PDB file of C-alpha atoms in Angstrom:
ATOM      1  CA  MET A1492     -92.214 -37.763 -74.977  1.00 83.00           C
ATOM      2  CA  LYS A1493     -93.190 -34.268 -73.902  1.00 83.00           C
ATOM      3  CA  VAL A1494     -95.503 -35.742 -71.314  1.00 86.00           C
ATOM      4  CA  LEU A1495     -92.710 -37.871 -69.937  1.00 84.00           C
ATOM      5  CA  ILE A1496     -90.380 -34.886 -69.634  1.00 87.00           C
ATOM      6  CA  PHE A1497     -93.135 -32.784 -68.057  1.00 83.00           C
ATOM      7  CA  PHE A1498     -93.832 -35.437 -65.387  1.00 80.00           C
ATOM      8  CA  SER A1499     -90.115 -35.914 -64.717  1.00 82.00           C
ATOM      9  CA  ILE A1500     -89.600 -32.184 -64.196  1.00 81.00           C
ATOM     10  CA  SER A1501     -92.708 -31.838 -62.009  1.00 81.00           C
ATOM     11  CA  PHE A1502     -91.688 -34.830 -59.859  1.00 74.00           C
ATOM     12  CA  SER A1503     -88.205 -33.370 -59.540  1.00 76.00           C
ATOM     13  CA  LEU A1504     -89.682 -30.058 -58.373  1.00 72.00           C
ATOM     14  CA  PHE A1505     -91.747 -31.861 -55.780  1.00 70.00           C
ATOM     15  CA  ALA A1506     -88.705 -33.796 -54.583  1.00 68.00           C
ATOM     16  CA  LEU A1507     -86.391 -30.763 -54.267  1.00 65.00           C
ATOM     17  CA  PRO A1508     -87.651 -29.684 -50.802  1.00 65.00           C
ATOM     18  CA  ALA A1509     -87.019 -33.228 -49.564  1.00 63.00           C
ATOM     19  CA  LEU A1510     -83.320 -32.797 -50.288  1.00 63.00           C
ATOM     20  CA  ALA A1511     -83.077 -29.594 -48.233  1.00 65.00           C
ATOM     21  CA  GLU A1512     -81.147 -29.710 -44.949  1.00 75.00           C
ATOM     22  CA  LEU A1513     -82.464 -28.521 -41.598  1.00 75.00           C
ATOM     23  CA  THR A1514     -80.783 -25.446 -40.166  1.00 82.00           C
ATOM     24  CA  ASP A1515     -80.135 -24.814 -36.483  1.00 85.00           C
ATOM     25  CA  ALA A1516     -83.060 -22.406 -36.408  1.00 87.00           C
ATOM     26  CA  ASP A1517     -85.341 -25.109 -37.812  1.00 84.00           C
ATOM     27  CA  LEU A1518     -84.112 -27.586 -35.195  1.00 86.00           C
ATOM     28  CA  ASP A1519     -84.683 -25.010 -32.437  1.00 89.00           C
ATOM     29  CA  LYS A1520     -88.233 -24.434 -33.661  1.00 90.00           C
ATOM     30  CA  ILE A1521     -88.837 -28.174 -33.664  1.00 89.00           C
ATOM     31  CA  ARG A1522     -87.453 -28.430 -30.122  1.00 92.00           C
ATOM     32  CA  LEU A1523     -89.701 -25.581 -28.964  1.00 92.00           C
ATOM     33  CA  ILE A1524     -92.730 -27.235 -30.514  1.00 91.00           C
ATOM     34  CA  VAL A1525     -91.870 -30.590 -28.909  1.00 91.00           C
ATOM     35  CA  ASN A1526     -91.248 -28.966 -25.502  1.00 92.00           C
ATOM     36  CA  GLU A1527     -94.516 -27.046 -25.679  1.00 92.00           C
ATOM     37  CA  SER A1528     -96.419 -30.171 -26.623  1.00 91.00           C
ATOM     38  CA  GLU A1529     -94.762 -32.067 -23.737  1.00 92.00           C
ATOM     39  CA  LYS A1530     -95.732 -29.273 -21.331  1.00 91.00           C
ATOM     40  CA  ARG A1531     -99.331 -29.352 -22.606  1.00 92.00           C
ATOM     41  CA  VAL A1532     -99.446 -33.127 -22.258  1.00 92.00           C
ATOM     42  CA  LYS A1533     -98.079 -32.926 -18.692  1.00 92.00           C
ATOM     43  CA  GLN A1534    -100.619 -30.243 -17.802  1.00 93.00           C
ATOM     44  CA  ASP A1535    -103.408 -32.293 -19.348  1.00 92.00           C
ATOM     45  CA  VAL A1536    -102.283 -35.386 -17.448  1.00 93.00           C
ATOM     46  CA  LYS A1537    -102.080 -33.436 -14.177  1.00 93.00           C
ATOM     47  CA  ALA A1538    -105.540 -31.980 -14.766  1.00 93.00           C
ATOM     48  CA  GLU A1539    -106.915 -35.443 -15.549  1.00 94.00           C
ATOM     49  CA  ILE A1540    -105.299 -36.893 -12.418  1.00 95.00           C
ATOM     50  CA  ALA A1541    -106.731 -34.089 -10.286  1.00 94.00           C
ATOM     51  CA  SER A1542    -110.162 -34.616 -11.814  1.00 94.00           C
ATOM     52  CA  THR A1543    -109.978 -38.357 -11.250  1.00 95.00           C
ATOM     53  CA  GLU A1544    -108.849 -37.892  -7.638  1.00 96.00           C
ATOM     54  CA  LYS A1545    -111.757 -35.536  -7.039  1.00 95.00           C
ATOM     55  CA  ASN A1546    -114.217 -38.038  -8.521  1.00 95.00           C
ATOM     56  CA  ILE A1547    -112.769 -40.879  -6.458  1.00 95.00           C
ATOM     57  CA  LYS A1548    -112.963 -38.819  -3.247  1.00 95.00           C
ATOM     58  CA  GLU A1549    -116.596 -37.937  -3.951  1.00 95.00           C
ATOM     59  CA  TYR A1550    -117.397 -41.583  -4.653  1.00 95.00           C
ATOM     60  CA  ILE A1551    -115.700 -42.726  -1.454  1.00 94.00           C
ATOM     61  CA  ASP A1552    -117.483 -40.038   0.557  1.00 93.00           C
ATOM     62  CA  LEU A1553    -120.838 -41.147  -0.851  1.00 93.00           C
ATOM     63  CA  LYS A1554    -120.075 -44.772  -0.043  1.00 93.00           C
ATOM     64  CA  MET A1555    -118.979 -43.881   3.484  1.00 93.00           C
ATOM     65  CA  ASP A1556    -122.184 -41.909   4.019  1.00 91.00           C
ATOM     66  CA  SER A1557    -124.300 -44.821   2.836  1.00 91.00           C
ATOM     67  CA  VAL A1558    -122.395 -47.229   5.098  1.00 89.00           C
ATOM     68  CA  GLU A1559    -122.849 -44.877   8.059  1.00 89.00           C
ATOM     69  CA  LYS A1560    -126.580 -44.663   7.338  1.00 87.00           C
ATOM     70  CA  ARG A1561    -126.813 -48.450   7.209  1.00 86.00           C
ATOM     71  CA  LEU A1562    -124.907 -48.802  10.460  1.00 85.00           C
ATOM     72  CA  SER A1563    -127.112 -46.246  12.188  1.00 85.00           C
ATOM     73  CA  THR A1564    -130.163 -48.155  10.956  1.00 84.00           C
ATOM     74  CA  TYR A1565    -128.721 -51.412  12.252  1.00 83.00           C
ATOM     75  CA  ASN A1566    -127.919 -49.767  15.585  1.00 84.00           C
ATOM     76  CA  TRP A1567    -131.497 -48.545  15.842  1.00 83.00           C
ATOM     77  CA  VAL A1568    -132.771 -52.055  15.101  1.00 82.00           C
ATOM     78  CA  LEU A1569    -130.448 -53.469  17.748  1.00 83.00           C
ATOM     79  CA  TYR A1570    -131.596 -50.900  20.313  1.00 86.00           C
ATOM     80  CA  VAL A1571    -135.215 -51.793  19.611  1.00 85.00           C
ATOM     81  CA  PHE A1572    -134.852 -55.569  19.499  1.00 87.00           C
ATOM     82  CA  MET A1573    -132.367 -55.976  22.350  1.00 88.00           C
ATOM     83  CA  PRO A1574    -134.981 -55.314  25.085  1.00 88.00           C
ATOM     84  CA  LEU A1575    -137.422 -57.578  23.254  1.00 87.00           C
ATOM     85  CA  ILE A1576    -134.859 -60.367  23.145  1.00 87.00           C
ATOM     86  CA  VAL A1577    -133.994 -59.865  26.809  1.00 86.00           C
ATOM     87  CA  ALA A1578    -137.686 -59.918  27.684  1.00 87.00           C
ATOM     88  CA  ALA A1579    -138.302 -63.021  25.559  1.00 88.00           C
ATOM     89  CA  ILE A1580    -135.485 -64.843  27.321  1.00 90.00           C
ATOM     90  CA  GLY A1581    -135.650 -63.229  30.751  1.00 88.00           C
ATOM     91  CA  VAL A1582    -139.377 -63.493  31.466  1.00 89.00           C
ATOM     92  CA  PRO A1583    -139.618 -67.266  30.874  1.00 89.00           C
ATOM     93  CA  THR A1584    -136.406 -67.757  32.855  1.00 89.00           C
ATOM     94  CA  ALA A1585    -137.826 -65.750  35.755  1.00 87.00           C
ATOM     95  CA  ILE A1586    -141.049 -67.739  35.636  1.00 89.00           C
ATOM     96  CA  MET A1587    -139.091 -71.006  35.639  1.00 88.00           C
ATOM     97  CA  ALA A1588    -137.023 -69.812  38.608  1.00 85.00           C
ATOM     98  CA  TRP A1589    -140.152 -68.788  40.543  1.00 87.00           C
ATOM     99  CA  ARG A1590    -141.754 -72.163  39.813  1.00 85.00           C
ATOM    100  CA  SER A1591    -138.639 -74.013  40.925  1.00 82.00           C
ATOM    101  CA  VAL A1592    -138.648 -72.076  44.215  1.00 82.00           C
ATOM    102  CA  LYS A1593    -142.331 -72.915  44.650  1.00 82.00           C
ATOM    103  CA  ASP A1594    -141.620 -76.563  43.797  1.00 82.00           C
ATOM    104  CA  ARG A1595    -138.816 -76.665  46.373  1.00 85.00           C
ATOM    105  CA  SER A1596    -141.097 -75.311  49.068  1.00 85.00           C
ATOM    106  CA  LEU A1597    -143.715 -77.892  48.148  1.00 84.00           C
ATOM    107  CA  GLU A1598    -141.077 -80.628  48.236  1.00 87.00           C
ATOM    108  CA  ARG A1599    -140.014 -79.479  51.718  1.00 88.00           C
ATOM    109  CA  GLN A1600    -143.613 -79.575  52.883  1.00 89.00           C
ATOM    110  CA  VAL A1601    -144.049 -83.054  51.409  1.00 89.00           C
ATOM    111  CA  GLU A1602    -140.868 -84.195  53.134  1.00 91.00           C
ATOM    112  CA  ALA A1603    -142.011 -82.710  56.423  1.00 91.00           C
ATOM    113  CA  LEU A1604    -145.401 -84.357  56.105  1.00 90.00           C
ATOM    114  CA  THR A1605    -143.757 -87.639  55.129  1.00 92.00           C
ATOM    115  CA  ARG A1606    -141.583 -87.500  58.267  1.00 91.00           C
ATOM    116  CA  GLU A1607    -144.588 -86.668  60.412  1.00 89.00           C
ATOM    117  CA  VAL A1608    -146.536 -89.582  58.944  1.00 89.00           C
ATOM    118  CA  GLU A1609    -143.567 -91.855  59.610  1.00 89.00           C
ATOM    119  CA  THR A1610    -143.327 -90.701  63.200  1.00 88.00           C
ATOM    120  CA  LEU A1611    -147.057 -91.173  63.652  1.00 86.00           C
ATOM    121  CA  LYS A1612    -146.832 -94.689  62.246  1.00 85.00           C
ATOM    122  CA  GLN A1613    -143.987 -95.490  64.595  1.00 85.00           C
ATOM    123  CA  ARG A1614    -145.990 -94.179  67.566  1.00 82.00           C
ATOM    124  CA  GLN A1615    -148.982 -96.192  66.547  1.00 78.00           C
ATOM    125  CA  ILE A1616    -146.870 -99.333  66.152  1.00 75.00           C
ATOM    126  CA  VAL A1617    -145.159 -98.757  69.498  1.00 65.00           C
ATOM    127  CA  SER A1618    -148.384 -97.833  71.394  1.00 59.00           C
ATOM    128  CA  PRO A1619    -150.558-100.938  71.036  1.00 55.00           C
TER     129      PRO A1619
END
């Protein structure tokens, strides 16, 4: 029975602070603690946002630099291959044009010779 009374008294002593009421000073302290923790959280969030923005800007700058390098490489390739492409297309085209001019002159000569042969045949037919 003594043990039961001892435990009842000790549990009652532990429970007494739970029955206490909060004073205005206690509530003010709680408010101050909550406000300070909110301020710290806001500052931490702002610092994290600033850090994240900085990281994102660095990442974007690196990506832009790599894209610019690629574009400059592609431009260089274009500047090198453009004359080669023009030469590969232009030279055969020029040769074909020169040959067609030569062929036309040969055709004119053949036509002239054909006319001359025809006139000579007509003269021979008319002469006898």
